[in-house]
């Protein structure tokens, strides 16, 4: 944190592990914590069981920034998808095996398994349309047509929020995939394709790119 050499702000998520084998079986929502590692004092700054608070940063004036998004429901609350997953499992397995063998063939045999002149079978194409972002899998192939994304990499529920010292949480922008804080308190953030500058509520587009995952100010 600015002005405190021994204090850090970090994102924290509790995990539940299998009692015998140790692998992760569940994860809680993400919170933002502050730790003074000299005194050992730990404080939770942002915590809401309905939301994840991710990628926290602190401005020079002590304002706390983070991306807030709704939590993902655990599998027990998504039982309606179980039947679909069961039905699709053989198809997904075939796609995975074919994709692996196709990559292997192209690396060592210099040609794909499928003949170039043969009919295209999109259902067996390699699945290269996914992006792992802040612990969530983004289906790039679905982003363009998903009304929740509205042409952005992440949905509107991914909000950039700020909390000045002693004040309530404020929403700065929606569809935020990444951001960084300038030394003067101004912000740069991206919706995945466009870079935006924010200052005192005024937003200015700085340009677009085919994909912008993160923003870092030097």
PDB file of C-alpha atoms in Angstrom:
ATOM      1  CA  UNK A   1       0.000   0.000   0.000  1.00  0.00           C
ATOM      2  CA  UNK A   2       1.257   3.508  -0.776  1.00  0.00           C
ATOM      3  CA  UNK A   3       2.683   5.105   2.353  1.00  0.00           C
ATOM      4  CA  UNK A   4       3.064   1.833   4.228  1.00  0.00           C
ATOM      5  CA  UNK A   5       6.065  -0.309   3.389  1.00  0.00           C
ATOM      6  CA  UNK A   6       4.913  -3.290   5.475  1.00  0.00           C
ATOM      7  CA  UNK A   7       1.262  -3.422   4.366  1.00  0.00           C
ATOM      8  CA  UNK A   8      -0.119  -5.327   1.402  1.00  0.00           C
ATOM      9  CA  UNK A   9      -3.614  -5.678  -0.057  1.00  0.00           C
ATOM     10  CA  UNK A  10      -4.469  -9.011  -1.630  1.00  0.00           C
ATOM     11  CA  UNK A  11      -7.267 -11.180  -2.964  1.00  0.00           C
ATOM     12  CA  UNK A  12      -8.113 -14.233  -0.873  1.00  0.00           C
ATOM     13  CA  UNK A  13     -10.297 -17.276  -1.547  1.00  0.00           C
ATOM     14  CA  UNK A  14     -10.938 -20.048   0.933  1.00  0.00           C
ATOM     15  CA  UNK A  15     -10.650 -23.603  -0.362  1.00  0.00           C
ATOM     16  CA  UNK A  16     -12.074 -26.901   0.851  1.00  0.00           C
ATOM     17  CA  UNK A  17      -9.920 -29.981   0.309  1.00  0.00           C
ATOM     18  CA  UNK A  18     -10.654 -33.677   0.292  1.00  0.00           C
ATOM     19  CA  UNK A  19      -9.941 -34.974   3.815  1.00  0.00           C
ATOM     20  CA  UNK A  20      -7.946 -37.973   2.567  1.00  0.00           C
ATOM     21  CA  UNK A  21      -6.421 -37.033  -0.790  1.00  0.00           C
ATOM     22  CA  UNK A  22      -5.995 -33.273  -0.383  1.00  0.00           C
ATOM     23  CA  UNK A  23      -7.332 -32.088  -3.744  1.00  0.00           C
ATOM     24  CA  UNK A  24      -9.592 -29.035  -3.924  1.00  0.00           C
ATOM     25  CA  UNK A  25     -13.305 -29.874  -3.869  1.00  0.00           C
ATOM     26  CA  UNK A  26     -14.778 -26.372  -3.462  1.00  0.00           C
ATOM     27  CA  UNK A  27     -13.818 -22.705  -3.272  1.00  0.00           C
ATOM     28  CA  UNK A  28     -15.455 -19.784  -1.519  1.00  0.00           C
ATOM     29  CA  UNK A  29     -16.070 -16.299  -2.883  1.00  0.00           C
ATOM     30  CA  UNK A  30     -13.047 -14.009  -3.282  1.00  0.00           C
ATOM     31  CA  UNK A  31     -12.473 -11.291  -0.689  1.00  0.00           C
ATOM     32  CA  UNK A  32      -9.979  -8.446  -0.380  1.00  0.00           C
ATOM     33  CA  UNK A  33      -7.775  -8.354   2.702  1.00  0.00           C
ATOM     34  CA  UNK A  34      -5.124  -6.063   4.140  1.00  0.00           C
ATOM     35  CA  UNK A  35      -2.133  -7.429   6.019  1.00  0.00           C
ATOM     36  CA  UNK A  36       0.535  -5.636   8.019  1.00  0.00           C
ATOM     37  CA  UNK A  37       3.185  -8.333   8.061  1.00  0.00           C
ATOM     38  CA  UNK A  38       5.240  -6.584  10.737  1.00  0.00           C
ATOM     39  CA  UNK A  39       2.477  -6.437  13.321  1.00  0.00           C
ATOM     40  CA  UNK A  40       0.581  -9.458  11.986  1.00  0.00           C
ATOM     41  CA  UNK A  41      -2.685  -7.483  11.856  1.00  0.00           C
ATOM     42  CA  UNK A  42      -5.090  -8.799   9.226  1.00  0.00           C
ATOM     43  CA  UNK A  43      -8.240  -6.942   8.130  1.00  0.00           C
ATOM     44  CA  UNK A  44     -10.924  -7.853   5.599  1.00  0.00           C
ATOM     45  CA  UNK A  45     -11.737  -4.845   3.419  1.00  0.00           C
ATOM     46  CA  UNK A  46     -14.273  -6.226   0.910  1.00  0.00           C
ATOM     47  CA  UNK A  47     -16.415  -9.267   1.602  1.00  0.00           C
ATOM     48  CA  UNK A  48     -19.804 -10.208   0.142  1.00  0.00           C
ATOM     49  CA  UNK A  49     -20.953 -13.815  -0.146  1.00  0.00           C
ATOM     50  CA  UNK A  50     -22.724 -13.004  -3.425  1.00  0.00           C
ATOM     51  CA  UNK A  51     -19.674 -11.502  -5.169  1.00  0.00           C
ATOM     52  CA  UNK A  52     -16.018 -12.058  -5.945  1.00  0.00           C
ATOM     53  CA  UNK A  53     -13.693  -9.081  -5.443  1.00  0.00           C
ATOM     54  CA  UNK A  54     -10.623  -9.634  -7.594  1.00  0.00           C
ATOM     55  CA  UNK A  55      -7.385  -7.914  -8.676  1.00  0.00           C
ATOM     56  CA  UNK A  56      -7.366  -5.266  -5.894  1.00  0.00           C
ATOM     57  CA  UNK A  57      -5.181  -2.158  -6.090  1.00  0.00           C
ATOM     58  CA  UNK A  58      -4.793   0.892  -3.860  1.00  0.00           C
ATOM     59  CA  UNK A  59      -4.310   4.453  -5.128  1.00  0.00           C
ATOM     60  CA  UNK A  60      -1.900   6.984  -3.661  1.00  0.00           C
ATOM     61  CA  UNK A  61      -4.792   8.611  -1.757  1.00  0.00           C
ATOM     62  CA  UNK A  62      -5.775   5.318  -0.123  1.00  0.00           C
ATOM     63  CA  UNK A  63      -8.719   4.599  -2.451  1.00  0.00           C
ATOM     64  CA  UNK A  64      -9.281   0.869  -2.892  1.00  0.00           C
ATOM     65  CA  UNK A  65     -10.082  -0.475  -6.368  1.00  0.00           C
ATOM     66  CA  UNK A  66     -11.170  -3.959  -7.460  1.00  0.00           C
ATOM     67  CA  UNK A  67     -13.236  -5.857 -10.004  1.00  0.00           C
ATOM     68  CA  UNK A  68     -16.532  -7.119  -8.567  1.00  0.00           C
ATOM     69  CA  UNK A  69     -18.430  -9.959 -10.214  1.00  0.00           C
ATOM     70  CA  UNK A  70     -21.179 -12.397  -9.149  1.00  0.00           C
ATOM     71  CA  UNK A  71     -19.940 -15.690  -7.772  1.00  0.00           C
ATOM     72  CA  UNK A  72     -20.325 -18.883  -9.758  1.00  0.00           C
ATOM     73  CA  UNK A  73     -22.941 -21.194  -8.326  1.00  0.00           C
ATOM     74  CA  UNK A  74     -21.575 -24.488  -6.986  1.00  0.00           C
ATOM     75  CA  UNK A  75     -22.379 -27.682  -8.912  1.00  0.00           C
ATOM     76  CA  UNK A  76     -25.119 -28.602  -6.423  1.00  0.00           C
ATOM     77  CA  UNK A  77     -27.047 -25.512  -7.530  1.00  0.00           C
ATOM     78  CA  UNK A  78     -26.530 -26.245 -11.208  1.00  0.00           C
ATOM     79  CA  UNK A  79     -28.074 -29.710 -11.260  1.00  0.00           C
ATOM     80  CA  UNK A  80     -30.071 -28.846 -14.393  1.00  0.00           C
ATOM     81  CA  UNK A  81     -26.807 -28.960 -16.347  1.00  0.00           C
ATOM     82  CA  UNK A  82     -25.912 -32.444 -15.152  1.00  0.00           C
ATOM     83  CA  UNK A  83     -28.012 -34.270 -17.773  1.00  0.00           C
ATOM     84  CA  UNK A  84     -26.631 -32.138 -20.597  1.00  0.00           C
ATOM     85  CA  UNK A  85     -23.079 -32.694 -19.401  1.00  0.00           C
ATOM     86  CA  UNK A  86     -23.675 -36.448 -19.303  1.00  0.00           C
ATOM     87  CA  UNK A  87     -25.074 -36.522 -22.833  1.00  0.00           C
ATOM     88  CA  UNK A  88     -22.299 -34.321 -24.224  1.00  0.00           C
ATOM     89  CA  UNK A  89     -19.466 -36.150 -22.464  1.00  0.00           C
ATOM     90  CA  UNK A  90     -18.726 -38.680 -25.286  1.00  0.00           C
ATOM     91  CA  UNK A  91     -18.729 -35.913 -27.909  1.00  0.00           C
ATOM     92  CA  UNK A  92     -16.445 -33.704 -25.839  1.00  0.00           C
ATOM     93  CA  UNK A  93     -14.130 -36.646 -25.195  1.00  0.00           C
ATOM     94  CA  UNK A  94     -13.908 -37.403 -28.914  1.00  0.00           C
ATOM     95  CA  UNK A  95     -13.156 -33.739 -29.661  1.00  0.00           C
ATOM     96  CA  UNK A  96     -10.421 -33.676 -27.034  1.00  0.00           C
ATOM     97  CA  UNK A  97      -8.766 -36.880 -28.272  1.00  0.00           C
ATOM     98  CA  UNK A  98      -9.003 -35.824 -31.920  1.00  0.00           C
ATOM     99  CA  UNK A  99      -7.610 -32.368 -31.141  1.00  0.00           C
ATOM    100  CA  UNK A 100      -4.642 -33.870 -29.284  1.00  0.00           C
ATOM    101  CA  UNK A 101      -3.881 -36.369 -32.050  1.00  0.00           C
ATOM    102  CA  UNK A 102      -4.293 -33.675 -34.706  1.00  0.00           C
ATOM    103  CA  UNK A 103      -1.737 -31.432 -32.958  1.00  0.00           C
ATOM    104  CA  UNK A 104       0.622 -34.416 -32.584  1.00  0.00           C
ATOM    105  CA  UNK A 105       0.269 -35.224 -36.307  1.00  0.00           C
ATOM    106  CA  UNK A 106       0.934 -31.618 -37.348  1.00  0.00           C
ATOM    107  CA  UNK A 107       4.018 -31.360 -35.100  1.00  0.00           C
ATOM    108  CA  UNK A 108       5.695 -34.599 -36.170  1.00  0.00           C
ATOM    109  CA  UNK A 109       4.054 -35.483 -39.490  1.00  0.00           C
ATOM    110  CA  UNK A 110       3.699 -31.907 -40.773  1.00  0.00           C
ATOM    111  CA  UNK A 111       0.102 -32.529 -41.835  1.00  0.00           C
ATOM    112  CA  UNK A 112      -3.306 -32.654 -40.124  1.00  0.00           C
ATOM    113  CA  UNK A 113      -5.261 -35.850 -39.638  1.00  0.00           C
ATOM    114  CA  UNK A 114      -8.151 -34.494 -41.706  1.00  0.00           C
ATOM    115  CA  UNK A 115      -7.604 -34.244 -45.449  1.00  0.00           C
ATOM    116  CA  UNK A 116      -7.524 -30.658 -46.723  1.00  0.00           C
ATOM    117  CA  UNK A 117      -9.920 -31.558 -49.518  1.00  0.00           C
ATOM    118  CA  UNK A 118     -12.395 -33.361 -47.313  1.00  0.00           C
ATOM    119  CA  UNK A 119     -15.542 -31.919 -45.795  1.00  0.00           C
ATOM    120  CA  UNK A 120     -15.027 -29.657 -42.827  1.00  0.00           C
ATOM    121  CA  UNK A 121     -16.376 -30.871 -39.535  1.00  0.00           C
ATOM    122  CA  UNK A 122     -16.428 -27.907 -37.128  1.00  0.00           C
ATOM    123  CA  UNK A 123     -17.600 -30.106 -34.283  1.00  0.00           C
ATOM    124  CA  UNK A 124     -14.198 -31.837 -34.365  1.00  0.00           C
ATOM    125  CA  UNK A 125     -12.074 -28.693 -34.725  1.00  0.00           C
ATOM    126  CA  UNK A 126      -9.641 -27.833 -31.977  1.00  0.00           C
ATOM    127  CA  UNK A 127     -11.280 -25.695 -29.327  1.00  0.00           C
ATOM    128  CA  UNK A 128      -9.054 -22.628 -29.397  1.00  0.00           C
ATOM    129  CA  UNK A 129     -11.834 -20.213 -28.435  1.00  0.00           C
ATOM    130  CA  UNK A 130     -11.306 -20.151 -24.681  1.00  0.00           C
ATOM    131  CA  UNK A 131      -9.485 -17.787 -22.356  1.00  0.00           C
ATOM    132  CA  UNK A 132      -8.709 -18.299 -18.659  1.00  0.00           C
ATOM    133  CA  UNK A 133      -9.226 -14.880 -17.038  1.00  0.00           C
ATOM    134  CA  UNK A 134      -9.160 -14.181 -13.288  1.00  0.00           C
ATOM    135  CA  UNK A 135     -10.048 -17.776 -12.513  1.00  0.00           C
ATOM    136  CA  UNK A 136     -12.944 -17.975 -14.995  1.00  0.00           C
ATOM    137  CA  UNK A 137     -13.116 -19.677 -18.370  1.00  0.00           C
ATOM    138  CA  UNK A 138     -14.305 -17.255 -21.072  1.00  0.00           C
ATOM    139  CA  UNK A 139     -15.882 -18.875 -24.146  1.00  0.00           C
ATOM    140  CA  UNK A 140     -14.652 -16.543 -26.885  1.00  0.00           C
ATOM    141  CA  UNK A 141     -16.899 -18.201 -29.449  1.00  0.00           C
ATOM    142  CA  UNK A 142     -19.982 -17.243 -27.421  1.00  0.00           C
ATOM    143  CA  UNK A 143     -18.966 -13.717 -26.430  1.00  0.00           C
ATOM    144  CA  UNK A 144     -20.018 -12.042 -29.673  1.00  0.00           C
ATOM    145  CA  UNK A 145     -23.581 -13.372 -29.609  1.00  0.00           C
ATOM    146  CA  UNK A 146     -24.184 -13.320 -25.864  1.00  0.00           C
ATOM    147  CA  UNK A 147     -26.456 -10.386 -24.909  1.00  0.00           C
ATOM    148  CA  UNK A 148     -24.909 -10.351 -21.444  1.00  0.00           C
ATOM    149  CA  UNK A 149     -21.512  -9.576 -22.940  1.00  0.00           C
ATOM    150  CA  UNK A 150     -22.882  -7.066 -25.480  1.00  0.00           C
ATOM    151  CA  UNK A 151     -19.748  -7.327 -27.603  1.00  0.00           C
ATOM    152  CA  UNK A 152     -17.361  -7.159 -24.655  1.00  0.00           C
ATOM    153  CA  UNK A 153     -15.006  -9.874 -23.429  1.00  0.00           C
ATOM    154  CA  UNK A 154     -16.712 -10.062 -20.024  1.00  0.00           C
ATOM    155  CA  UNK A 155     -20.355  -9.408 -19.056  1.00  0.00           C
ATOM    156  CA  UNK A 156     -21.686  -6.192 -17.550  1.00  0.00           C
ATOM    157  CA  UNK A 157     -21.721  -7.838 -14.125  1.00  0.00           C
ATOM    158  CA  UNK A 158     -17.908  -7.533 -14.059  1.00  0.00           C
ATOM    159  CA  UNK A 159     -17.745  -4.082 -12.457  1.00  0.00           C
ATOM    160  CA  UNK A 160     -14.766  -1.899 -11.632  1.00  0.00           C
ATOM    161  CA  UNK A 161     -15.496  -0.515  -8.167  1.00  0.00           C
ATOM    162  CA  UNK A 162     -13.713   1.971  -5.938  1.00  0.00           C
ATOM    163  CA  UNK A 163     -13.952   2.772  -2.234  1.00  0.00           C
ATOM    164  CA  UNK A 164     -12.361   6.032  -1.031  1.00  0.00           C
ATOM    165  CA  UNK A 165     -11.354   6.058   2.639  1.00  0.00           C
ATOM    166  CA  UNK A 166     -14.424   6.305   4.881  1.00  0.00           C
ATOM    167  CA  UNK A 167     -16.913   6.210   1.980  1.00  0.00           C
ATOM    168  CA  UNK A 168     -19.253   3.716   0.340  1.00  0.00           C
ATOM    169  CA  UNK A 169     -18.381   1.484  -2.580  1.00  0.00           C
ATOM    170  CA  UNK A 170     -18.806   3.177  -5.976  1.00  0.00           C
ATOM    171  CA  UNK A 171     -19.141   1.645  -9.461  1.00  0.00           C
ATOM    172  CA  UNK A 172     -16.734   3.128 -11.992  1.00  0.00           C
ATOM    173  CA  UNK A 173     -17.460   1.017 -15.095  1.00  0.00           C
ATOM    174  CA  UNK A 174     -18.987  -2.247 -16.345  1.00  0.00           C
ATOM    175  CA  UNK A 175     -17.558  -4.979 -18.596  1.00  0.00           C
ATOM    176  CA  UNK A 176     -14.117  -4.576 -16.993  1.00  0.00           C
ATOM    177  CA  UNK A 177     -11.596  -7.342 -17.684  1.00  0.00           C
ATOM    178  CA  UNK A 178      -8.527  -5.592 -16.270  1.00  0.00           C
ATOM    179  CA  UNK A 179      -7.337  -2.238 -14.943  1.00  0.00           C
ATOM    180  CA  UNK A 180      -4.524  -0.319 -13.332  1.00  0.00           C
ATOM    181  CA  UNK A 181      -4.231   2.836 -11.243  1.00  0.00           C
ATOM    182  CA  UNK A 182      -2.002   5.780 -12.155  1.00  0.00           C
ATOM    183  CA  UNK A 183      -0.050   7.621  -9.477  1.00  0.00           C
ATOM    184  CA  UNK A 184      -2.428  10.618  -9.748  1.00  0.00           C
ATOM    185  CA  UNK A 185      -5.526   8.506  -9.115  1.00  0.00           C
ATOM    186  CA  UNK A 186      -6.579   8.215 -12.738  1.00  0.00           C
ATOM    187  CA  UNK A 187      -7.462   4.808 -14.163  1.00  0.00           C
ATOM    188  CA  UNK A 188      -6.820   2.766 -17.257  1.00  0.00           C
ATOM    189  CA  UNK A 189      -9.127  -0.188 -17.840  1.00  0.00           C
ATOM    190  CA  UNK A 190     -10.146  -2.539 -20.610  1.00  0.00           C
ATOM    191  CA  UNK A 191     -13.300  -4.409 -21.597  1.00  0.00           C
ATOM    192  CA  UNK A 192     -11.126  -6.971 -23.366  1.00  0.00           C
ATOM    193  CA  UNK A 193     -10.901  -5.099 -26.653  1.00  0.00           C
ATOM    194  CA  UNK A 194     -10.844  -1.374 -25.872  1.00  0.00           C
ATOM    195  CA  UNK A 195      -8.543   0.634 -23.598  1.00  0.00           C
ATOM    196  CA  UNK A 196     -10.248   3.448 -21.658  1.00  0.00           C
ATOM    197  CA  UNK A 197      -8.872   6.285 -19.555  1.00  0.00           C
ATOM    198  CA  UNK A 198     -10.943   7.387 -16.524  1.00  0.00           C
ATOM    199  CA  UNK A 199     -10.568  10.603 -14.550  1.00  0.00           C
ATOM    200  CA  UNK A 200     -13.182  11.981 -12.129  1.00  0.00           C
ATOM    201  CA  UNK A 201     -16.023  10.284 -13.985  1.00  0.00           C
ATOM    202  CA  UNK A 202     -14.833  11.288 -17.474  1.00  0.00           C
ATOM    203  CA  UNK A 203     -14.060   8.380 -19.806  1.00  0.00           C
ATOM    204  CA  UNK A 204     -11.872   8.613 -22.913  1.00  0.00           C
ATOM    205  CA  UNK A 205     -11.248   5.761 -25.339  1.00  0.00           C
ATOM    206  CA  UNK A 206      -7.543   5.323 -26.132  1.00  0.00           C
ATOM    207  CA  UNK A 207      -7.884   2.672 -28.819  1.00  0.00           C
ATOM    208  CA  UNK A 208      -8.845  -0.905 -29.591  1.00  0.00           C
ATOM    209  CA  UNK A 209      -7.014  -4.181 -30.121  1.00  0.00           C
ATOM    210  CA  UNK A 210      -8.057  -7.712 -31.003  1.00  0.00           C
ATOM    211  CA  UNK A 211      -7.556  -8.810 -27.381  1.00  0.00           C
ATOM    212  CA  UNK A 212      -6.455  -6.991 -24.222  1.00  0.00           C
ATOM    213  CA  UNK A 213      -6.348  -9.250 -21.161  1.00  0.00           C
ATOM    214  CA  UNK A 214      -4.488  -7.038 -18.695  1.00  0.00           C
ATOM    215  CA  UNK A 215      -3.516  -3.402 -18.181  1.00  0.00           C
ATOM    216  CA  UNK A 216      -0.279  -2.289 -16.479  1.00  0.00           C
ATOM    217  CA  UNK A 217       0.973   1.248 -15.939  1.00  0.00           C
ATOM    218  CA  UNK A 218       4.749   1.831 -15.795  1.00  0.00           C
TER     219      UNK A 218
END
